[in-house]
CSV table of C-alpha atoms in Angstrom, one decimal:
chain,number,residue,atom,x,y,z
Q,1,MET,CA,63.4,63.4,-11.9
Q,2,PRO,CA,64.0,59.7,-11.2
Q,3,ALA,CA,64.0,57.2,-14.0
Q,4,LYS,CA,61.1,54.7,-14.0
Q,5,THR,CA,59.8,51.9,-16.1
Q,6,LYS,CA,58.5,53.2,-19.4
Q,7,LEU,CA,55.2,52.2,-20.9
Q,8,ILE,CA,55.4,50.2,-24.1
Q,9,GLY,CA,52.1,49.8,-26.0
Q,10,PRO,CA,50.8,46.5,-27.1
Q,11,GLY,CA,51.7,47.3,-30.7
Q,12,GLY,CA,55.2,48.2,-29.8
Q,13,GLN,CA,54.4,51.9,-29.3
Q,14,LEU,CA,57.0,53.9,-27.4
Q,15,TYR,CA,56.1,57.0,-25.4
Q,16,GLY,CA,58.7,58.2,-22.9
Q,17,GLU,CA,62.4,58.5,-23.0
Q,18,PRO,CA,64.2,55.9,-21.0
Q,19,GLN,CA,66.2,58.4,-18.9
Q,20,PRO,CA,65.3,61.9,-17.6
Q,21,SER,CA,67.0,65.0,-19.0
Q,22,SER,CA,66.9,68.7,-18.5
Q,23,ASP,CA,64.4,70.9,-20.4
Q,24,GLU,CA,65.8,72.5,-23.5
Q,25,ALA,CA,67.0,76.1,-23.3
Q,26,SER,CA,66.9,77.0,-27.0
Q,27,PHE,CA,65.2,76.0,-30.1
Q,28,ARG,CA,66.9,73.3,-32.2
Q,29,VAL,CA,65.3,75.1,-35.2
Q,30,ASN,CA,64.9,78.8,-34.8
Q,31,ASN,CA,61.2,79.4,-34.7
Q,32,THR,CA,60.7,82.0,-37.4
Q,33,SER,CA,57.3,80.8,-38.7
Q,34,SER,CA,55.7,84.1,-37.7
Q,35,ALA,CA,57.5,85.6,-40.7
Q,36,TYR,CA,55.2,83.6,-42.9
Q,37,TYR,CA,52.3,85.9,-41.9
Q,38,GLY,CA,53.8,88.1,-44.6
Q,39,SER,CA,54.0,85.3,-47.2
Q,40,PRO,CA,52.0,85.9,-50.5
Q,41,TYR,CA,49.9,82.8,-50.0
Q,42,TYR,CA,48.9,83.5,-46.4
Q,43,LEU,CA,48.0,87.1,-47.1
Q,44,LEU,CA,45.7,86.1,-49.9
Q,45,HIS,CA,44.1,83.1,-48.2
Q,46,LYS,CA,44.2,83.9,-44.4
Q,47,ASP,CA,40.4,84.2,-44.2
Q,48,GLN,CA,39.6,81.0,-46.1
Q,49,VAL,CA,38.6,77.7,-44.7
Q,50,LEU,CA,40.2,74.6,-46.1
Q,51,PRO,CA,38.7,71.2,-47.0
Q,52,ILE,CA,39.0,68.4,-44.4
Q,53,PRO,CA,41.5,65.6,-45.3
Q,54,PRO,CA,39.6,62.3,-45.5
Q,55,PRO,CA,40.3,59.6,-42.9
Q,56,ARG,CA,42.9,57.0,-43.7
Q,57,ALA,CA,41.4,54.5,-46.1
Q,58,GLY,CA,40.1,51.4,-44.3
Q,59,ALA,CA,40.7,52.8,-40.9
Q,60,ALA,CA,38.0,52.6,-38.3
Q,61,LEU,CA,37.0,55.9,-36.8
Q,62,GLN,CA,36.8,54.5,-33.3
Q,63,LEU,CA,40.0,54.0,-31.3
Q,64,LYS,CA,40.2,51.7,-28.3
Q,65,LEU,CA,42.5,52.8,-25.5
Q,66,ASP,CA,43.3,49.1,-25.0
Q,67,ASP,CA,45.3,49.1,-28.3
Q,68,PHE,CA,47.6,51.9,-27.0
Q,69,VAL,CA,48.2,51.0,-23.3
Q,70,GLY,CA,47.8,47.3,-23.1
Q,71,PRO,CA,45.8,44.9,-20.8
Q,72,GLN,CA,47.8,45.6,-17.6
Q,73,MET,CA,46.8,49.3,-17.5
Q,74,ILE,CA,43.3,48.6,-18.6
Q,75,ALA,CA,43.0,46.0,-15.7
Q,76,ALA,CA,44.4,48.6,-13.3
Q,77,ILE,CA,41.8,51.2,-14.4
Q,78,GLN,CA,39.0,48.6,-14.0
Q,79,SER,CA,40.4,47.6,-10.6
Q,80,ALA,CA,40.5,51.2,-9.4
Q,81,GLY,CA,37.0,51.8,-10.7
Q,82,LYS,CA,37.9,55.0,-12.5
Q,83,ILE,CA,39.9,56.5,-15.3
Q,84,VAL,CA,42.0,59.7,-15.2
Q,85,PHE,CA,43.4,61.6,-18.1
Q,86,HIS,CA,44.9,65.0,-19.1
Q,87,SER,CA,43.6,67.5,-21.6
Q,88,VAL,CA,44.8,70.9,-22.7
Q,89,GLY,CA,45.4,72.8,-26.0
Q,90,ASP,CA,47.7,75.5,-27.4
Q,91,THR,CA,50.9,74.1,-26.1
Q,92,GLY,CA,53.5,75.0,-28.8
Q,93,ALA,CA,56.3,77.2,-27.4
Q,94,ALA,CA,56.5,79.8,-30.2
Q,95,LYS,CA,55.5,83.1,-28.7
Q,96,VAL,CA,58.8,84.9,-29.0
Q,97,ASP,CA,58.6,88.7,-29.3
Q,98,PRO,CA,60.2,91.9,-27.8
Q,99,GLN,CA,58.3,91.1,-24.6
Q,100,GLN,CA,59.2,87.4,-24.3
Q,101,THR,CA,62.5,85.6,-25.0
Q,102,VAL,CA,63.0,82.2,-26.4
Q,103,ALA,CA,64.0,81.0,-22.9
Q,104,THR,CA,60.7,82.3,-21.4
Q,105,ALA,CA,58.6,80.7,-24.2
Q,106,LEU,CA,60.2,77.3,-23.7
Q,107,ALA,CA,59.9,77.6,-19.9
Q,108,ASN,CA,56.2,78.4,-20.1
Q,109,GLN,CA,55.5,75.2,-22.0
Q,110,ALA,CA,57.9,73.2,-19.9
Q,111,SER,CA,56.2,74.3,-16.7
Q,112,VAL,CA,52.9,72.7,-17.8
Q,113,ALA,CA,54.5,69.6,-19.5
Q,114,ASP,CA,56.7,68.9,-16.5
Q,115,ALA,CA,53.7,69.2,-14.1
Q,116,MET,CA,51.8,66.7,-16.2
Q,117,VAL,CA,54.8,64.4,-16.1
Q,118,ARG,CA,54.9,64.6,-12.3
Q,119,ASP,CA,51.2,63.5,-12.2
Q,120,LEU,CA,52.2,60.2,-13.8
Q,121,ALA,CA,54.0,59.2,-10.6
Q,122,GLY,CA,51.1,60.0,-8.4
Q,123,PRO,CA,48.5,57.6,-6.9
Q,124,ASN,CA,45.9,58.4,-9.7
Q,125,SER,CA,48.1,58.2,-12.7
Q,126,PRO,CA,46.6,59.6,-15.9
Q,127,ALA,CA,46.2,57.0,-18.7
Q,128,PHE,CA,46.6,59.4,-21.6
Q,129,PHE,CA,46.7,63.0,-22.8
Q,130,PHE,CA,44.0,64.3,-25.1
Q,131,HIS,CA,45.4,67.3,-26.9
Q,132,LEU,CA,42.9,70.0,-27.8
Q,133,GLY,CA,44.8,71.4,-30.8
Q,134,ASP,CA,47.5,73.9,-31.8
Q,135,VAL,CA,50.3,71.4,-31.2
Q,136,VAL,CA,52.7,73.7,-33.1
Q,137,TYR,CA,52.7,77.4,-34.1
Q,138,HIS,CA,52.3,79.5,-36.0
Q,139,PHE,CA,51.9,77.2,-39.0
Q,140,GLY,CA,51.8,73.4,-38.9
Q,141,GLU,CA,55.3,72.8,-40.2
Q,142,ALA,CA,57.0,69.6,-39.6
Q,143,GLN,CA,60.3,71.2,-38.7
Q,144,TYR,CA,58.8,72.6,-35.4
Q,145,TYR,CA,57.5,69.3,-34.1
Q,146,TYR,CA,60.7,68.5,-32.2
Q,147,ASP,CA,61.0,71.7,-30.3
Q,148,GLN,CA,57.2,72.2,-29.6
Q,149,PHE,CA,56.0,68.6,-29.2
Q,150,TYR,CA,58.5,65.8,-28.9
Q,151,GLU,CA,61.1,67.5,-26.7
Q,152,PRO,CA,58.6,69.0,-24.2
Q,153,TYR,CA,56.8,65.7,-23.7
Q,154,ARG,CA,59.8,63.5,-23.9
Q,155,LEU,CA,59.1,62.1,-20.4
Q,156,TYR,CA,55.4,61.9,-20.7
Q,157,ASP,CA,55.1,58.2,-20.5
Q,158,ARG,CA,51.6,57.8,-22.0
Q,159,PRO,CA,49.9,58.0,-25.4
Q,160,ILE,CA,49.0,61.5,-26.6
Q,161,PHE,CA,45.9,61.7,-28.8
Q,162,ALA,CA,45.1,65.0,-30.6
Q,163,ILE,CA,42.7,66.9,-32.6
Q,164,PRO,CA,44.3,69.6,-34.8
Q,165,GLY,CA,43.9,73.3,-34.1
Q,166,ASN,CA,43.8,76.1,-36.6
Q,167,HIS,CA,47.6,76.6,-36.5
Q,168,ASP,CA,48.2,72.9,-37.1
Q,169,GLY,CA,46.2,73.2,-40.4
Q,170,SER,CA,47.4,76.7,-41.5
Q,171,VAL,CA,49.6,76.8,-44.6
Q,172,PHE,CA,51.7,79.3,-46.4
Q,173,GLY,CA,53.6,79.4,-49.7
Q,174,PRO,CA,56.2,81.4,-51.7
Q,175,THR,CA,53.5,82.4,-54.2
Q,176,SER,CA,49.9,83.4,-53.9
Q,177,SER,CA,48.6,80.5,-55.9
Q,178,ALA,CA,49.5,77.3,-54.0
Q,179,PRO,CA,50.7,76.4,-50.4
Q,180,GLN,CA,54.1,75.1,-49.8
Q,181,ASN,CA,52.6,72.0,-48.1
Q,182,PRO,CA,49.0,70.7,-48.0
Q,183,THR,CA,47.0,71.6,-45.0
Q,184,LEU,CA,47.5,69.4,-41.9
Q,185,GLN,CA,50.2,67.3,-43.6
Q,186,ALA,CA,52.6,67.4,-40.7
Q,187,PHE,CA,49.8,66.7,-38.2
Q,188,LEU,CA,48.7,63.6,-40.3
Q,189,ASP,CA,52.3,62.4,-40.4
Q,190,ASN,CA,52.7,62.6,-36.6
Q,191,PHE,CA,49.2,61.7,-35.4
Q,192,CYS,CA,47.6,59.7,-38.2
Q,193,ALA,CA,50.4,57.5,-39.5
Q,194,THR,CA,49.7,54.1,-41.0
Q,195,SER,CA,51.9,52.4,-38.4
Q,196,ALA,CA,53.4,53.2,-35.0
Q,197,GLY,CA,56.9,53.7,-36.2
Q,198,PRO,CA,59.5,56.5,-35.6
Q,199,SER,CA,58.5,59.9,-36.8
Q,200,PRO,CA,60.9,61.8,-39.0
Q,201,ASP,CA,60.0,64.9,-37.0
Q,202,ALA,CA,60.9,63.5,-33.6
Q,203,GLY,CA,64.5,64.5,-33.8
Q,204,GLY,CA,65.8,61.2,-32.2
Q,205,MET,CA,63.1,61.0,-29.5
Q,206,VAL,CA,61.7,57.6,-29.0
Q,207,ARG,CA,58.0,58.5,-29.1
Q,208,THR,CA,56.4,56.8,-32.0
Q,209,ALA,CA,53.9,58.4,-34.4
Q,210,MET,CA,50.2,57.9,-33.4
Q,211,THR,CA,47.9,55.9,-35.7
Q,212,GLN,CA,44.6,57.9,-35.4
Q,213,PRO,CA,42.4,57.4,-38.4
Q,214,GLY,CA,42.1,61.1,-39.2
Q,215,VAL,CA,41.5,64.5,-37.9
Q,216,TYR,CA,38.2,63.5,-36.4
Q,217,PHE,CA,37.7,60.3,-34.5
Q,218,THR,CA,36.3,58.8,-31.2
Q,219,LEU,CA,38.5,57.4,-28.4
Q,220,ASP,CA,36.7,54.7,-26.4
Q,221,ALA,CA,38.2,54.1,-23.0
Q,222,PRO,CA,36.9,52.5,-19.8
Q,223,PHE,CA,34.1,54.7,-18.4
Q,224,VAL,CA,34.4,57.4,-21.1
Q,225,SER,CA,34.3,58.1,-24.8
Q,226,ILE,CA,35.7,61.3,-26.4
Q,227,ILE,CA,34.4,62.4,-29.8
Q,228,GLY,CA,37.0,64.7,-31.4
Q,229,LEU,CA,36.2,67.1,-34.2
Q,230,TYR,CA,38.3,69.4,-36.4
Q,231,SER,CA,37.2,73.1,-36.5
Q,232,ASN,CA,39.4,74.3,-39.4
Q,233,VAL,CA,41.9,77.0,-39.8
Q,234,LEU,CA,40.4,80.4,-39.2
Q,235,GLU,CA,41.4,82.4,-36.1
Q,236,GLY,CA,37.6,82.6,-35.6
Q,237,PRO,CA,35.1,81.2,-35.7
Q,238,GLY,CA,35.4,77.4,-35.7
Q,239,VAL,CA,33.9,75.6,-38.7
Q,240,ILE,CA,33.0,71.9,-38.5
Q,241,SER,CA,30.5,71.8,-41.4
Q,242,SER,CA,29.4,73.7,-44.5
Q,243,GLN,CA,26.9,75.6,-42.2
Q,244,LYS,CA,24.2,75.2,-44.8
Q,245,GLY,CA,26.3,76.4,-47.7
Q,246,ALA,CA,28.2,79.3,-46.0
Q,247,PHE,CA,31.4,77.3,-46.4
Q,248,PRO,CA,30.9,75.1,-49.5
Q,249,THR,CA,34.4,73.6,-49.6
Q,250,VAL,CA,33.8,72.1,-46.1
Q,251,SER,CA,31.6,69.0,-46.3
Q,252,ASP,CA,29.1,67.9,-43.7
Q,253,VAL,CA,30.9,64.7,-43.1
Q,254,GLN,CA,31.7,65.5,-39.5
Q,255,LEU,CA,28.0,66.1,-38.6
Q,256,GLY,CA,27.2,62.7,-40.0
Q,257,PHE,CA,30.1,61.2,-38.0
Q,258,LEU,CA,29.0,63.0,-34.8
Q,259,GLN,CA,25.4,61.8,-35.2
Q,260,SER,CA,26.4,58.2,-35.9
Q,261,GLU,CA,28.8,58.2,-32.9
Q,262,LEU,CA,26.1,59.6,-30.6
Q,263,LEU,CA,23.7,57.0,-31.8
Q,264,ARG,CA,26.3,54.3,-31.2
Q,265,LEU,CA,27.1,55.6,-27.7
Q,266,LYS,CA,23.5,56.4,-26.6
Q,267,PRO,CA,22.6,52.9,-25.3
Q,268,LEU,CA,25.9,52.7,-23.4
Q,269,ARG,CA,25.3,56.2,-21.9
Q,270,GLN,CA,21.8,55.4,-21.0
Q,271,ALA,CA,22.9,52.2,-19.3
Q,272,GLY,CA,25.3,54.1,-17.2
Q,273,GLN,CA,28.3,52.5,-18.7
Q,274,ARG,CA,30.2,55.6,-19.8
Q,275,ALA,CA,30.3,59.4,-20.0
Q,276,VAL,CA,30.4,61.1,-23.4
Q,277,ILE,CA,32.7,64.1,-24.1
Q,278,VAL,CA,32.9,66.2,-27.3
Q,279,ALA,CA,36.1,68.0,-28.1
Q,280,LEU,CA,36.9,70.6,-30.7
Q,281,HIS,CA,39.6,73.2,-30.8
Q,282,HIS,CA,37.6,76.4,-31.3
Q,283,PRO,CA,35.3,77.0,-28.3
Q,284,PRO,CA,31.6,77.3,-29.0
Q,285,LEU,CA,31.5,79.6,-26.0
Q,286,SER,CA,34.2,82.1,-25.1
Q,287,VAL,CA,34.8,85.7,-24.0
Q,288,ASP,CA,38.4,85.9,-25.1
Q,289,ALA,CA,39.3,89.1,-27.0
Q,290,ASN,CA,40.9,87.4,-30.0
Q,291,HIS,CA,39.3,84.0,-29.8
Q,292,GLY,CA,35.6,84.4,-29.3
Q,293,GLY,CA,33.1,81.7,-29.4
Q,294,SER,CA,31.7,80.1,-32.5
Q,295,THR,CA,27.9,80.5,-33.0
Q,296,GLY,CA,27.9,78.3,-36.2
Q,297,SER,CA,29.6,75.4,-34.5
Q,298,GLN,CA,27.4,75.7,-31.4
Q,299,GLN,CA,24.3,75.5,-33.7
Q,300,ASP,CA,25.7,72.5,-35.5
Q,301,LEU,CA,26.3,70.7,-32.2
Q,302,ASP,CA,23.0,71.5,-30.8
Q,303,THR,CA,21.2,70.4,-33.9
Q,304,VAL,CA,22.9,67.0,-33.8
Q,305,PHE,CA,22.4,66.6,-30.1
Q,306,GLN,CA,18.7,67.4,-30.4
Q,307,ALA,CA,18.2,65.0,-33.4
Q,308,VAL,CA,19.8,62.1,-31.5
Q,309,GLY,CA,18.3,62.9,-28.2
Q,310,LEU,CA,21.7,62.7,-26.5
Q,311,TRP,CA,23.7,65.7,-25.2
Q,312,PRO,CA,27.3,65.1,-24.1
Q,313,ASP,CA,28.3,65.3,-20.5
Q,314,MET,CA,31.1,67.8,-21.2
Q,315,VAL,CA,32.5,69.8,-24.1
Q,316,LEU,CA,36.3,70.6,-24.2
Q,317,SER,CA,38.0,73.2,-26.3
Q,318,GLY,CA,41.3,75.2,-26.5
Q,319,HIS,CA,42.1,78.1,-28.8
Q,320,ALA,CA,41.5,80.9,-26.3
Q,321,HIS,CA,44.7,81.2,-24.2
Q,322,LEU,CA,43.2,81.0,-20.8
Q,323,TYR,CA,40.8,78.9,-18.7
Q,324,GLN,CA,37.0,79.5,-18.9
Q,325,ARG,CA,34.0,77.5,-17.7
Q,326,PHE,CA,30.5,77.8,-18.9
Q,327,THR,CA,27.3,75.8,-18.3
Q,328,GLN,CA,24.8,75.1,-21.0
Q,329,ARG,CA,21.3,74.1,-19.7
Q,330,VAL,CA,19.3,71.8,-22.0
Q,331,ASN,CA,16.2,69.6,-21.7
Q,332,ASN,CA,14.2,72.4,-20.0
Q,333,HIS,CA,17.2,72.9,-17.7
Q,334,ARG,CA,17.2,69.3,-16.5
Q,335,GLN,CA,20.7,68.8,-17.8
Q,336,GLN,CA,23.7,71.0,-17.2
Q,337,ILE,CA,26.7,70.6,-19.6
Q,338,PRO,CA,30.1,72.2,-18.6
Q,339,TYR,CA,31.9,73.8,-21.5
Q,340,LEU,CA,35.5,74.1,-20.6
Q,341,VAL,CA,38.1,76.2,-22.5
Q,342,SER,CA,41.6,75.1,-21.7
Q,343,GLY,CA,44.0,76.8,-24.1
Q,344,SER,CA,46.9,77.9,-21.9
Q,345,GLY,CA,49.0,74.8,-22.3
Q,346,GLY,CA,52.2,76.7,-23.2
Q,347,PHE,CA,51.9,79.1,-26.0
Q,348,ALA,CA,50.4,82.0,-24.0
Q,349,ALA,CA,48.2,83.0,-21.1
Q,350,SER,CA,46.2,85.9,-22.3
Q,351,PRO,CA,43.4,88.0,-20.7
Q,352,PRO,CA,39.9,88.1,-22.1
Q,353,GLN,CA,38.2,91.0,-23.8
Q,354,GLU,CA,37.3,94.1,-21.8
Q,355,ASN,CA,33.8,94.7,-20.5
Q,356,VAL,CA,33.0,91.2,-19.3
Q,357,GLY,CA,32.3,90.0,-15.7
Q,358,PRO,CA,32.0,89.5,-12.9
Q,359,ALA,CA,30.7,85.9,-13.0
Q,360,PRO,CA,28.2,84.4,-13.0
Q,361,ILE,CA,26.6,85.8,-16.1
Q,362,THR,CA,23.8,84.1,-17.9
Q,363,VAL,CA,22.9,84.7,-21.6
Q,364,GLY,CA,20.0,82.6,-22.8
Q,365,ASN,CA,20.8,79.0,-21.7
Q,366,ASP,CA,24.5,79.6,-21.2
Q,367,THR,CA,26.2,80.8,-18.0
Q,368,MET,CA,29.8,81.9,-17.5
Q,369,GLU,CA,30.3,80.4,-14.1
Q,370,ILE,CA,33.6,81.9,-13.0
Q,371,ASP,CA,35.8,84.7,-14.0
Q,372,PRO,CA,38.4,83.6,-16.7
Q,373,ILE,CA,41.6,82.4,-15.2
Q,374,ILE,CA,44.7,83.8,-17.0
Q,375,LYS,CA,47.3,81.3,-16.0
Q,376,PHE,CA,49.2,78.5,-17.6
Q,377,GLY,CA,47.7,75.1,-16.8
Q,378,TYR,CA,45.9,71.9,-17.8
Q,379,LEU,CA,42.9,69.8,-17.1
Q,380,THR,CA,42.8,66.5,-15.1
Q,381,ILE,CA,39.6,64.6,-15.9
Q,382,THR,CA,38.3,61.7,-13.8
Q,383,CYS,CA,35.4,59.4,-14.5
Q,384,ASP,CA,34.1,56.5,-12.5
Q,385,GLY,CA,30.9,55.8,-14.3
Q,386,ARG,CA,28.9,57.8,-11.8
Q,387,THR,CA,30.6,61.2,-11.8
Q,388,LEU,CA,32.7,63.0,-14.4
Q,389,THR,CA,35.0,65.6,-12.8
Q,390,ALA,CA,37.4,68.1,-14.3
Q,391,THR,CA,40.0,70.1,-12.4
Q,392,PHE,CA,42.1,73.0,-13.8
Q,393,ASN,CA,45.6,72.8,-12.5
Q,394,SER,CA,48.3,75.5,-12.7
Q,395,PRO,CA,52.0,75.0,-12.1
Q,396,ALA,CA,53.1,76.5,-8.8
Q,397,ASP,CA,56.3,76.9,-6.8
Q,398,ASN,CA,58.5,74.0,-5.7
Q,399,GLY,CA,57.1,71.5,-8.2
Q,400,THR,CA,53.5,71.7,-7.0
Q,401,VAL,CA,50.3,72.6,-8.7
Q,402,ALA,CA,47.5,74.8,-7.7
Q,403,VAL,CA,43.9,73.5,-8.2
Q,404,LEU,CA,42.1,76.6,-9.4
Q,405,ASP,CA,38.7,75.2,-10.4
Q,406,THR,CA,36.8,71.9,-10.2
Q,407,VAL,CA,33.5,70.9,-11.7
Q,408,SER,CA,31.7,67.6,-11.5
Q,409,VAL,CA,28.8,66.2,-13.4
Q,410,ASN,CA,26.4,63.6,-11.8
Q,411,LEU,CA,26.0,61.1,-14.6
Q,412,LYS,CA,22.7,59.9,-13.2
Q,413,ASN,CA,20.8,63.1,-13.1
Q,414,GLY,CA,23.0,65.3,-15.5
Q,415,LEU,CA,23.5,68.0,-13.0
Q,416,ALA,CA,26.8,69.8,-12.5
Q,417,CYS,CA,28.3,71.3,-9.3
Q,418,ASP,CA,31.3,73.2,-8.2
Q,419,HIS,CA,33.8,71.9,-5.7
Q,420,HIS,CA,36.4,74.6,-5.8
Q,421,SER,CA,36.8,77.9,-7.6
Q,422,ARG,CA,39.7,80.4,-7.7
Q,423,PRO,CA,39.7,82.8,-4.8
Q,424,ALA,CA,39.1,86.4,-5.7
Q,425,GLN,CA,42.5,87.6,-4.5
Q,426,SER,CA,44.4,85.4,-6.9
Q,427,ARG,CA,43.1,87.2,-10.0
Q,428,SER,CA,45.9,88.1,-12.4
Q,429,HIS,CA,44.2,90.5,-14.7
Q,430,LYS,CA,43.3,94.1,-14.0
Q,431,LYS,CA,40.0,95.3,-12.7
Q,432,GLN,CA,37.5,96.0,-15.4
Q,433,ASN,CA,34.4,98.2,-15.9
Q,434,PHE,CA,31.7,95.5,-16.2
Q,435,PRO,CA,28.6,96.0,-18.4
Q,436,ARG,CA,25.0,95.1,-17.6
Q,437,LYS,CA,24.4,91.4,-18.0
Q,438,ASN,CA,22.2,91.8,-21.1
Q,439,GLN,CA,25.1,93.5,-22.9
Q,440,VAL,CA,27.4,90.4,-22.7
Q,441,CYS,CA,27.8,88.0,-25.7
Q,442,PHE,CA,29.7,84.8,-25.4
Q,443,THR,CA,29.9,84.1,-29.1
Q,444,ALA,CA,31.5,85.5,-32.2
Q,445,GLU,CA,29.7,86.6,-35.4
Q,446,SER,CA,27.1,84.2,-36.8
Q,447,ALA,CA,28.0,81.7,-39.4
Q,448,GLU,CA,26.1,83.7,-42.0
Q,449,GLN,CA,28.1,86.8,-41.3
Q,450,GLU,CA,31.4,85.0,-41.3
Q,451,GLY,CA,30.4,83.2,-44.4
Q,452,LYS,CA,30.0,86.5,-46.3
Q,453,LYS,CA,33.6,87.5,-45.3
Q,454,ALA,CA,35.3,84.2,-46.1
Q,455,THR,CA,36.0,82.9,-49.5
Q,456,GLU,CA,36.9,79.2,-49.6
Q,457,VAL,CA,39.8,77.6,-51.3
Q,458,ALA,CA,38.3,75.6,-54.2
Q,459,GLY,CA,39.7,72.4,-55.5
Q,460,GLN,CA,42.4,72.0,-52.8
Q,461,GLU,CA,44.2,68.7,-53.3
Q,462,PHE,CA,45.6,66.4,-50.6
């Protein structure tokens, strides 16, 4: 891969290594974090949500892309009349087991990361990468950030923004009474630092720590704003609020933040100046076997959208290790919102639960538009102020990518349309016995049911 000029942010931020190098073939630190599944603290607290760390004192909850890429790139975006960016979650190369070697795990993540790097040299170069969570596995320990984040993206010459996933916030400890480290500490150190200096976890890589205000924030860029939320530490469901007391150690601060941001963006959206995207790690809608959708989070989102009178143009999630696309129809079906699940960024590409399909399947106002795609890949999202388009790309042979799905939203009338879907013969999972449509459920147990099973950690200190 040829060397090229590396982007330096206006605040001295560094992103890509000055010279290309080969992908790593082994972990610098042996990834044994799965052993902590047997730790006393994890065994006692694995079904408990954790409080949300507050934003950094005095930091604005809105980020401007200008402050990370500088005026030259912003001018280029404006001149082109559109912005392009990447998004995917669940990237950390940590799935090592009797069926998968270290080399295979590293190669899976590298295949996606390297394809994204190649995009940077193309005619429509992405301006940034918005990570959908689970940067590292299986627990959010600082010692794994080099192997699972800094090294794989060493040539990704753009800022990487991120919301944390459940594994980024999961903690463990040598005793049952207290975790070894506070939840999300390593994520905060690497993505929410007070200044854009070297990270102690970068292992000598030049990429500087990001200066996001906290685990929830809005990124304002030309043509688009992305509201990122944190959906906590459970394997399922996602939790973004107290859900009316079901999770008393989680405040409703994110709902207030979401409402205030939608109110701020509503005039701009109505004036046709930008699209609005909401991102959270746990998918509100999913048919994955181990990572089902989150009814409570979906109800929270819908309540706020209804109260403000503004629905987003797209909702992005990870967590389920595959690609899925749903459509939610609102405003008496006058608006169609794509819900995209893109969680096969490197950790795994796993098939969904049995007894689902074939698409399309409609349950209530929600439609599963295509059969789930069980391949490693990532999203490329483009917005020109008139249309918001997302494509799911999967690494292919000879350094190419296969475009397996594309959906666009007309920002004037709120309607979505397909451009390209995966052909039937390219399916990678076995034929299933499909149920009747009215037997399908896209979401996990209700917030009330999950609340009865989960006991929160009280008095957690940060």
